[in-house]
Amino acid sequence: MANRFVEKLSGLAELTAADKAALEKATARPRRYVARQDLIREGDEPGPMFVVLEGWVCRYKILPSGTRQIMAFLMPGDACDLHIKLLAEMDHSIQALTTAMIATVSRDEMQALMSGHPNVASAMYSAQLVDEGIMRAWIVSMGRRSSPERVAHLMCELYLRARNIGLTGNGEFALPLSQLVLADALGMTAVHINRVLKELRLTGAMALKRGSVTILDPVKLVQIAGFDENYLHRRMRHAS
Amino acid sequence: MANRFVEKLSGLAELTAADKAALEKATARPRRYVARQDLIREGDEPGPMFVVLEGWVCRYKILPSGTRQIMAFLMPGDACDLHIKLLAEMDHSIQALTTAMIATVSRDEMQALMSGHPNVASAMYSAQLVDEGIMRAWIVSMGRRSSPERVAHLMCELYLRARNIGLTGNGEFALPLSQLVLADALGMTAVHINRVLKELRLTGAMALKRGSVTILDPVKLVQIAGFDENYLHRRMRHAS
DNA sequence: CGAAGGGTTGATCAATTTCAATCGCGGTGG
DNA sequence: CCACCGCGATTGAAATTGATCAACCCTTCG
């Protein structure tokens, strides 16, 4: 199976065989992490860039009150900020949510790769922009969407991201996240998200089972979410 | 008075006189905008990079329900994403909140400037990282902080950002934003933020008057906010 | 078999929104 | 100069949403 990182970047810029080979080489030795294992913690000195090849990962922060807020989900193909090494210390932690295969690429190596392969650099910048768009969408969700809208919106986002990397089946996709994890991402309680999921199931829009989501009525789900896929920038400028 | 953009970037990397001169030249012809004027709207084709020299600007999005969510405040010295031109269309709007002086720099011009001035490129990347850290902090605030905490946290952030560019006085700084604007940024109601501000005033932590904020008790404010300034990365790696 | 983690449900409590009025100040036209 | 207007700020009361507290169930796994 192809390297998902290469696959994802291929969708963001035209890559030559040499570009792809260089990327594969850089991520050839992934390491296995188990669920709940931290890749790096708040306060640590930033190290290499992480590239997720298999499994799910999240960025999160624990507040003084002990509650947790997840700020981003990374799925196969996603990578952490390339310029992170410029900072003195991490302002949040990164953790595997499932067992995961993760490659590390040193900043110098990445720098060299990007300057030798402009297409790769361009793809990385685009990926960064998409990630920022996702963060802004989260801010909008948390600030102004009701909880059913918020849940529906996240599911739309994750479905499209999963589809981009070929992880979806027939109106369905694997979502190996507990309701508690989803609650921590959406700023809700596990109890409350459970009720919201029930409500969404009853409307016939979607259903979440252990480990996977079924989109029963895509039109209805998108409508509930007020979802506009524009922000995921699936159409990049170079393709238009 | 020095160009605030140059001033801000100088704080993020060592810039030579030539670096600074190039930056000043690129932002030498700002244009005036009035309050509530959009610089660019959702759906528009991305144009040049905007650099705020005077006044306040925000990124925002209007939802189907008609409510507005502000996703970021830009103050003098701040700039919009450098790689924005890679995207097909804007996924949000940008608007002046006060009368503002704003320079535009074309992508090509910026590209040339950065490749000719590596220090400038480095400073721009750092600025980008700080902006991302701010977005993550907003996600955490909206998801897991109570409304008094959220308001206090935003004020801490804005105070430090204002101080960085020399806009603060004796425990006080200019904040030319209406309560409605603050509410749209914090995901609350104008009515509710008004009550929260009253509460914060009564605790003696801070007071907001028309156009300015007074930090009455910095320690108490930071404590209420659970504020950790680490994420603003005022200490960059190059300085340590 | 027993423990642990996740999921589900009911009842109650607290935080926010919503709806409605009122107030105050700066600017404008008469 | 003064009445009037409009926006932002402020306050009260009612209606909603979501959090909290407490069980209980189910499946997995050692």
XYZ file of C-alpha atoms (C1' of nucleotides) in Angstrom:
540
model
C 0.000 0.000 0.000
C 1.209 3.449 -0.880
C 2.503 5.805 1.758
C -0.482 7.894 2.858
C 1.604 10.979 3.376
C 2.764 10.855 -0.228
C -0.777 10.144 -1.298
C -2.126 13.166 0.515
C 0.522 15.566 -0.749
C -0.027 14.270 -4.284
C -3.534 15.605 -4.011
C -2.268 19.081 -3.153
C 0.377 19.574 -5.851
C 1.716 17.748 -8.874
C 4.564 15.590 -7.651
C 7.168 13.936 -9.837
C 8.368 10.408 -9.251
C 11.504 11.869 -7.717
C 9.462 14.016 -5.325
C 7.506 10.991 -4.206
C 10.576 8.855 -3.807
C 12.214 11.474 -1.618
C 9.123 11.690 0.584
C 8.891 7.927 0.902
C 12.503 7.718 1.835
C 12.136 10.370 4.512
C 9.243 8.521 6.133
C 10.473 4.991 5.590
C 11.143 4.133 9.232
C 7.991 4.768 11.202
C 7.699 3.867 14.832
C 4.700 2.231 16.494
C 2.803 4.019 19.262
C 0.003 2.625 21.381
C -3.242 4.384 22.209
C -2.848 7.193 24.766
C 0.859 7.397 24.296
C 2.138 10.957 24.083
C 4.418 11.793 21.163
C 5.444 15.000 22.831
C 4.202 16.961 25.825
C 3.436 20.567 26.590
C 6.608 22.225 27.817
C 8.910 19.855 25.938
C 11.407 21.246 23.523
C 10.055 20.815 19.995
C 11.774 17.974 18.165
C 11.305 16.565 14.698
C 8.199 16.828 12.550
C 5.765 13.933 13.033
C 4.116 12.262 10.060
C 1.155 9.995 10.726
C 1.127 6.951 8.464
C -1.433 4.788 10.255
C -3.878 5.419 13.071
C -5.300 8.527 14.700
C -3.522 11.227 16.688
C -4.627 14.428 18.388
C -3.279 17.678 19.714
C -4.652 18.488 23.146
C -4.232 20.528 26.252
C -5.161 19.836 29.862
C -6.513 22.825 31.765
C -5.875 23.637 35.433
C -9.356 22.312 36.218
C -8.305 18.943 34.817
C -10.573 19.038 31.773
C -9.106 18.306 28.393
C -9.596 20.091 25.106
C -8.600 18.431 21.862
C -7.572 21.010 19.277
C -7.023 18.845 16.230
C -7.296 15.339 14.906
C -4.531 14.011 12.701
C -5.309 11.041 10.506
C -3.057 9.030 8.198
C -1.195 11.352 5.850
C -1.301 14.329 8.220
C 1.819 15.943 9.611
C 2.677 18.425 12.347
C 3.878 21.946 11.691
C 7.033 22.143 9.704
C 8.422 25.226 11.372
C 7.744 24.079 14.878
C 11.422 23.936 15.706
C 11.526 27.725 15.729
C 9.687 27.790 19.029
C 11.260 27.500 22.431
C 8.796 24.980 23.816
C 5.561 23.164 22.997
C 2.379 24.934 24.036
C 0.332 21.732 23.834
C 0.714 17.957 23.792
C 0.301 15.437 20.994
C -1.015 11.956 21.650
C -1.895 8.784 19.767
C -5.606 7.965 20.022
C -5.227 4.472 18.565
C -2.193 2.345 17.904
C -0.399 4.319 15.249
C 2.574 4.203 12.924
C 4.388 7.514 12.987
C 7.503 8.643 11.167
C 9.693 11.480 12.335
C 11.517 13.814 10.006
C 14.094 16.193 11.384
C 13.726 19.834 10.587
C 17.004 19.864 8.654
C 15.958 16.879 6.607
C 12.617 18.449 5.816
C 14.259 21.733 4.978
C 16.579 20.014 2.552
C 13.761 18.025 1.059
C 11.655 21.104 0.471
C 14.391 23.199 -1.032
C 15.338 20.365 -3.353
C 11.710 19.679 -4.268
C 9.671 22.863 -4.742
C 6.520 20.880 -5.471
C 6.803 19.219 -2.113
C 7.230 22.596 -0.464
C 4.173 23.876 -2.235
C 2.133 20.851 -1.174
C 3.274 21.256 2.428
C 2.237 24.893 2.451
C -1.149 23.988 1.046
C -1.592 21.326 3.691
C -0.756 23.932 6.280
C -3.391 26.271 4.893
C -5.988 23.542 4.982
C -5.109 22.835 8.603
C -5.558 26.481 9.440
C -8.911 26.484 7.706
C -9.932 23.524 9.822
C -8.884 25.318 12.993
C -10.940 28.335 12.023
C -13.909 26.089 11.322
C -13.534 24.607 14.792
C -13.549 28.066 16.312
C -16.730 28.846 14.425
C -18.295 25.576 15.542
C -17.466 26.015 19.186
C -18.530 29.621 19.190
C -21.720 29.673 17.242
C -23.049 26.229 16.426
C -25.516 24.313 18.589
C -24.364 20.926 19.772
C -26.171 18.878 17.111
C -24.795 21.223 14.459
C -21.347 20.933 15.970
C -21.370 17.150 15.998
C -22.759 16.991 12.465
C -20.163 19.459 11.255
C -17.284 17.494 12.706
C -18.576 14.321 11.128
C -18.798 16.012 7.733
C -15.230 17.253 8.108
C -13.891 13.879 9.155
C -15.815 12.068 6.445
C -14.336 14.233 3.709
C -10.851 14.037 5.141
C -11.166 10.265 5.357
C -12.459 10.108 1.819
C -9.525 12.136 0.563
C -7.183 9.432 1.673
C -9.386 6.563 0.588
C -10.595 5.524 4.014
C -14.323 5.564 3.333
C -16.653 2.831 2.222
C -20.232 3.040 1.075
C -21.482 6.068 3.039
C -19.484 4.884 5.968
C -16.071 5.429 7.500
C -13.985 4.086 10.332
C -13.917 6.357 13.365
C -12.023 4.641 16.153
C -12.764 7.335 18.723
C -14.717 6.982 21.943
C -17.541 9.371 22.713
C -15.386 10.822 25.448
C -12.729 11.744 22.926
C -15.303 13.328 20.646
C -16.688 15.245 23.604
C -13.218 16.555 24.449
C -12.849 17.753 20.886
C -16.241 19.430 20.727
C -16.162 21.055 24.133
C -19.071 19.014 25.430
C -19.706 16.358 28.063
C -19.599 12.667 27.263
C -23.151 12.426 28.571
C -24.329 15.235 26.378
C -22.707 14.035 23.183
C -24.303 10.678 23.775
C -27.726 12.288 23.776
C -26.930 14.379 20.727
C -25.805 11.278 18.844
C -29.054 9.595 19.740
C -30.950 12.575 18.426
C -29.015 12.529 15.160
C -29.696 8.825 14.831
C -33.418 9.428 15.316
C -33.514 12.117 12.646
C -32.012 9.541 10.308
C -29.027 11.719 9.384
C -26.221 9.544 10.719
C -25.437 6.791 13.178
C -22.290 6.131 15.166
C -21.471 2.598 16.130
C -18.415 1.381 17.948
C -15.601 2.304 15.658
C -17.469 3.575 12.641
C -19.903 6.192 11.407
C -22.658 5.619 8.896
C -23.921 8.590 6.958
C -27.554 7.650 6.451
C -28.706 10.857 4.784
C -25.830 13.002 3.522
C -28.066 15.861 2.426
C -29.739 16.060 5.797
C -26.433 15.841 7.645
C -24.879 18.636 5.618
C -27.984 20.710 6.168
C -27.974 20.183 9.928
C -24.280 21.038 10.067
C -24.531 24.082 7.853
C -21.518 22.506 6.234
C -19.694 24.214 3.394
C -16.804 22.110 2.226
C -15.104 25.056 0.662
C -12.823 25.521 3.653
C -11.172 22.160 3.157
C -9.915 23.520 -0.136
C -10.241 20.309 -2.059
C -9.892 22.411 -5.185
C -6.481 23.967 -5.067
C -5.587 26.798 -7.305
C -3.159 24.759 -9.394
C -6.026 22.482 -10.359
C -8.419 25.170 -11.515
C 7.035 56.579 13.923
C 8.493 53.271 12.833
C 6.530 50.900 10.696
C 4.768 48.535 13.108
C 5.127 45.597 10.800
C 8.890 45.998 10.768
C 8.822 46.518 14.505
C 6.922 43.308 15.098
C 9.095 41.178 12.816
C 12.205 42.626 14.432
C 11.033 41.018 17.629
C 10.836 37.600 15.986
C 14.220 37.458 14.235
C 17.362 39.540 13.930
C 16.845 41.838 10.973
C 19.569 43.809 9.219
C 19.090 47.387 8.098
C 18.633 46.060 4.559
C 15.922 43.636 5.701
C 14.071 46.436 7.406
C 14.414 48.775 4.478
C 12.988 46.154 2.131
C 10.021 45.592 4.418
C 9.363 49.296 4.741
C 9.508 49.715 1.015
C 7.030 46.898 0.454
C 4.504 48.439 2.849
C 5.115 52.073 2.006
C 1.769 52.751 0.358
C -0.980 51.774 2.764
C -4.615 52.450 2.018
C -7.183 53.771 4.457
C -10.226 51.697 5.363
C -13.177 52.767 7.477
C -14.761 50.716 10.255
C -16.880 47.816 8.988
C -15.341 47.901 5.568
C -14.484 44.461 4.222
C -10.977 43.963 2.875
C -12.023 40.733 1.215
C -15.107 38.531 1.435
C -15.771 34.851 1.749
C -15.899 33.362 -1.726
C -13.612 35.993 -3.243
C -10.471 34.930 -4.992
C -7.532 35.467 -2.635
C -5.532 38.514 -3.588
C -2.439 40.084 -2.065
C -1.276 39.713 1.506
C -2.658 42.388 3.853
C -0.435 44.101 6.394
C -2.107 46.113 9.137
C -0.177 49.268 9.995
C -2.801 51.135 12.026
C -6.158 50.167 13.494
C -7.883 46.870 14.205
C -9.046 44.203 11.775
C -10.752 40.842 12.180
C -11.368 37.613 10.324
C -14.981 36.505 10.592
C -17.670 34.339 9.158
C -21.442 34.758 9.023
C -23.424 31.568 9.596
C -26.669 30.597 7.879
C -28.533 31.617 11.041
C -27.150 35.123 10.628
C -24.893 35.020 13.669
C -21.301 36.052 13.306
C -18.165 34.442 14.640
C -14.908 36.350 14.724
C -11.952 33.998 14.372
C -9.046 36.376 14.842
C -8.125 39.928 15.691
C -5.315 41.584 13.786
C -3.672 44.616 15.317
C -0.983 46.896 13.944
C 1.978 44.847 12.739
C -0.081 41.755 11.983
C -0.385 40.289 8.504
C -2.552 37.725 6.772
C -1.304 34.318 5.627
C 1.522 34.467 3.200
C 0.556 31.413 1.220
C -3.080 32.334 0.908
C -2.789 32.707 -2.832
C -2.522 28.941 -3.167
C -6.201 28.555 -2.395
C -9.013 28.798 -4.874
C -11.238 31.014 -2.778
C -11.541 32.628 0.638
C -13.314 30.574 3.282
C -13.959 33.624 5.463
C -14.088 37.399 5.313
C -11.736 40.044 6.658
C -13.001 43.375 7.905
C -11.707 46.575 9.459
C -13.086 47.118 12.965
C -11.857 50.683 13.223
C -10.511 53.063 10.637
C -7.298 51.394 9.603
C -4.224 51.849 7.450
C -3.495 48.689 5.526
C -0.777 47.907 3.031
C -1.045 45.161 0.436
C 1.883 43.115 -0.745
C 1.496 40.852 -3.743
C 2.431 37.254 -3.357
C 5.222 37.570 -5.908
C 6.652 40.592 -4.166
C 6.555 38.822 -0.810
C 8.096 35.727 -2.314
C 10.937 37.755 -3.740
C 11.403 39.602 -0.490
C 11.569 36.407 1.521
C 13.970 34.599 -0.756
C 16.234 37.646 -0.835
C 15.999 38.102 2.931
C 16.102 34.809 4.844
C 15.744 36.580 8.173
C 12.494 38.067 7.011
C 11.289 34.638 5.941
C 12.192 33.235 9.323
C 10.370 36.038 11.119
C 7.296 35.514 8.949
C 7.242 31.807 9.745
C 7.534 32.547 13.433
C 4.683 35.011 13.210
C 2.640 32.333 11.528
C 3.388 29.886 14.317
C 2.354 32.412 16.919
C -0.912 32.976 15.060
C -1.561 29.252 15.039
C -0.866 29.098 18.746
C -3.406 31.864 19.253
C -6.000 29.960 17.222
C -5.444 26.861 19.326
C -5.779 28.912 22.473
C -9.100 30.244 21.179
C -10.303 26.699 20.565
C -9.368 25.780 24.116
C -11.118 28.863 25.448
C -14.328 28.280 23.576
C -14.384 24.613 24.400
C -13.421 24.431 28.012
C -13.266 27.798 29.696
C -16.179 29.402 31.527
C -17.235 32.779 30.268
C -15.390 34.842 32.887
C -12.281 32.778 32.202
C -12.751 33.249 28.487
C -13.074 37.000 28.706
C -10.125 37.267 31.077
C -8.022 35.068 28.814
C -8.738 37.147 25.742
C -7.850 40.314 27.611
C -4.543 38.814 28.721
C -3.772 37.830 25.153
C -4.663 41.220 23.735
C -2.779 43.041 26.467
C 0.438 41.157 25.749
C 0.051 41.538 22.019
C -0.543 45.235 22.447
C 2.442 45.524 24.737
C 4.653 43.790 22.220
C 4.064 46.600 19.794
C 4.226 49.350 22.372
C 0.529 50.102 22.544
C 0.089 49.831 26.292
C 0.236 52.452 28.970
C 0.325 52.082 32.720
C -1.665 48.838 33.180
C -3.994 49.978 30.488
C -4.410 49.605 26.751
C -6.617 50.922 23.991
C -9.303 48.479 22.926
C -11.559 50.164 20.395
C -14.020 47.264 20.220
C -17.673 47.281 21.149
C -19.040 44.638 23.494
C -20.904 43.178 20.543
C -17.635 42.622 18.702
C -16.084 40.985 21.752
C -19.151 38.786 22.103
C -18.846 37.700 18.467
C -15.239 36.755 19.099
C -15.936 34.846 22.288
C -19.034 33.011 21.130
C -21.284 34.731 23.633
C -24.193 37.139 23.622
C -23.693 40.869 23.941
C -25.993 40.756 26.947
C -24.003 38.038 28.583
C -20.578 39.548 28.043
C -21.876 42.720 29.561
C -22.757 40.857 32.742
C -19.432 39.051 32.779
C -17.566 42.326 32.412
C -19.507 43.719 35.330
C -18.554 40.692 37.366
C -14.872 41.075 36.485
C -15.063 44.730 37.419
C -16.556 43.840 40.790
C -13.813 41.326 41.539
C -11.353 44.136 40.922
C -9.427 42.273 38.230
C -10.073 44.557 35.279
C -12.416 47.194 33.955
C -13.466 47.956 30.410
C -14.457 51.471 29.521
C -15.422 52.790 26.118
C -12.313 52.221 24.065
C -9.878 51.022 26.676
C -9.182 48.318 29.216
C -7.627 48.832 32.614
C -5.893 45.904 34.245
C -6.539 46.587 37.893
C -5.018 43.419 39.312
C -2.790 41.574 36.826
C -2.169 38.631 39.129
C -5.853 38.095 39.736
C -6.677 38.440 36.053
C -4.067 35.888 35.003
C -5.316 33.576 37.709
C -8.942 33.856 36.622
C -7.959 33.278 33.008
C -5.692 30.347 33.733
C -3.391 32.228 31.410
C -0.030 30.817 30.409
C 1.760 33.185 28.111
C 3.958 30.456 26.779
C 1.789 30.013 23.704
C 2.489 33.513 22.473
C 6.105 32.439 22.165
C 7.595 35.705 23.198
C 10.834 33.813 23.682
C 11.847 32.499 20.323
C 14.465 29.858 19.996
C 16.973 32.161 18.349
C 16.960 34.282 21.472
C 17.633 31.512 23.934
C -15.262 -14.716 36.809
C -14.259 -10.066 37.729
C -12.594 -5.594 36.569
C -12.405 -1.713 33.418
C -13.798 1.203 29.960
C -17.447 2.814 27.216
C -22.138 3.652 26.432
C -27.003 4.890 28.024
C -30.496 6.963 30.816
C -32.982 9.768 34.401
C -33.267 13.645 37.520
C -31.573 17.951 38.992
C -28.793 22.101 38.843
C -26.370 25.974 36.736
C -25.006 28.711 32.959
C -26.625 31.289 28.850
C -29.735 32.818 25.639
C -33.716 35.201 24.541
C -36.997 38.765 24.900
C -38.043 43.304 26.443
C -37.083 47.757 28.247
C -34.463 51.534 29.619
C -30.504 54.560 29.663
C -26.818 57.618 27.908
C -24.091 59.826 24.866
C -22.621 61.884 20.452
C -24.108 63.659 16.270
C -27.561 65.939 13.247
C -31.112 68.772 11.464
C -34.217 72.414 12.475
C -29.381 75.889 21.162
C -32.238 71.966 21.512
C -35.149 67.980 20.288
C -34.495 63.751 18.084
C -32.157 59.579 16.493
C -29.357 55.580 16.691
C -26.064 52.703 18.550
C -24.003 50.664 22.351
C -24.466 49.593 27.190
C -27.240 47.860 30.980
C -30.736 45.405 33.565
C -34.685 42.181 34.659
C -37.349 37.998 33.951
C -38.480 33.849 31.517
C -37.105 30.052 28.614
C -33.381 26.768 27.027
C -29.404 24.420 26.800
C -25.971 21.826 28.632
C -23.479 20.204 32.878
C -23.566 17.421 36.871
C -24.603 13.558 39.700
C -25.870 8.793 39.929
C -27.012 4.454 38.339
C -26.894 0.655 35.408
C -25.754 -2.074 31.260
C -22.705 -4.288 27.972
C -18.622 -5.986 25.983
C -13.871 -6.969 26.166
C -10.055 -8.959 28.177
C -6.870 -10.906 31.625
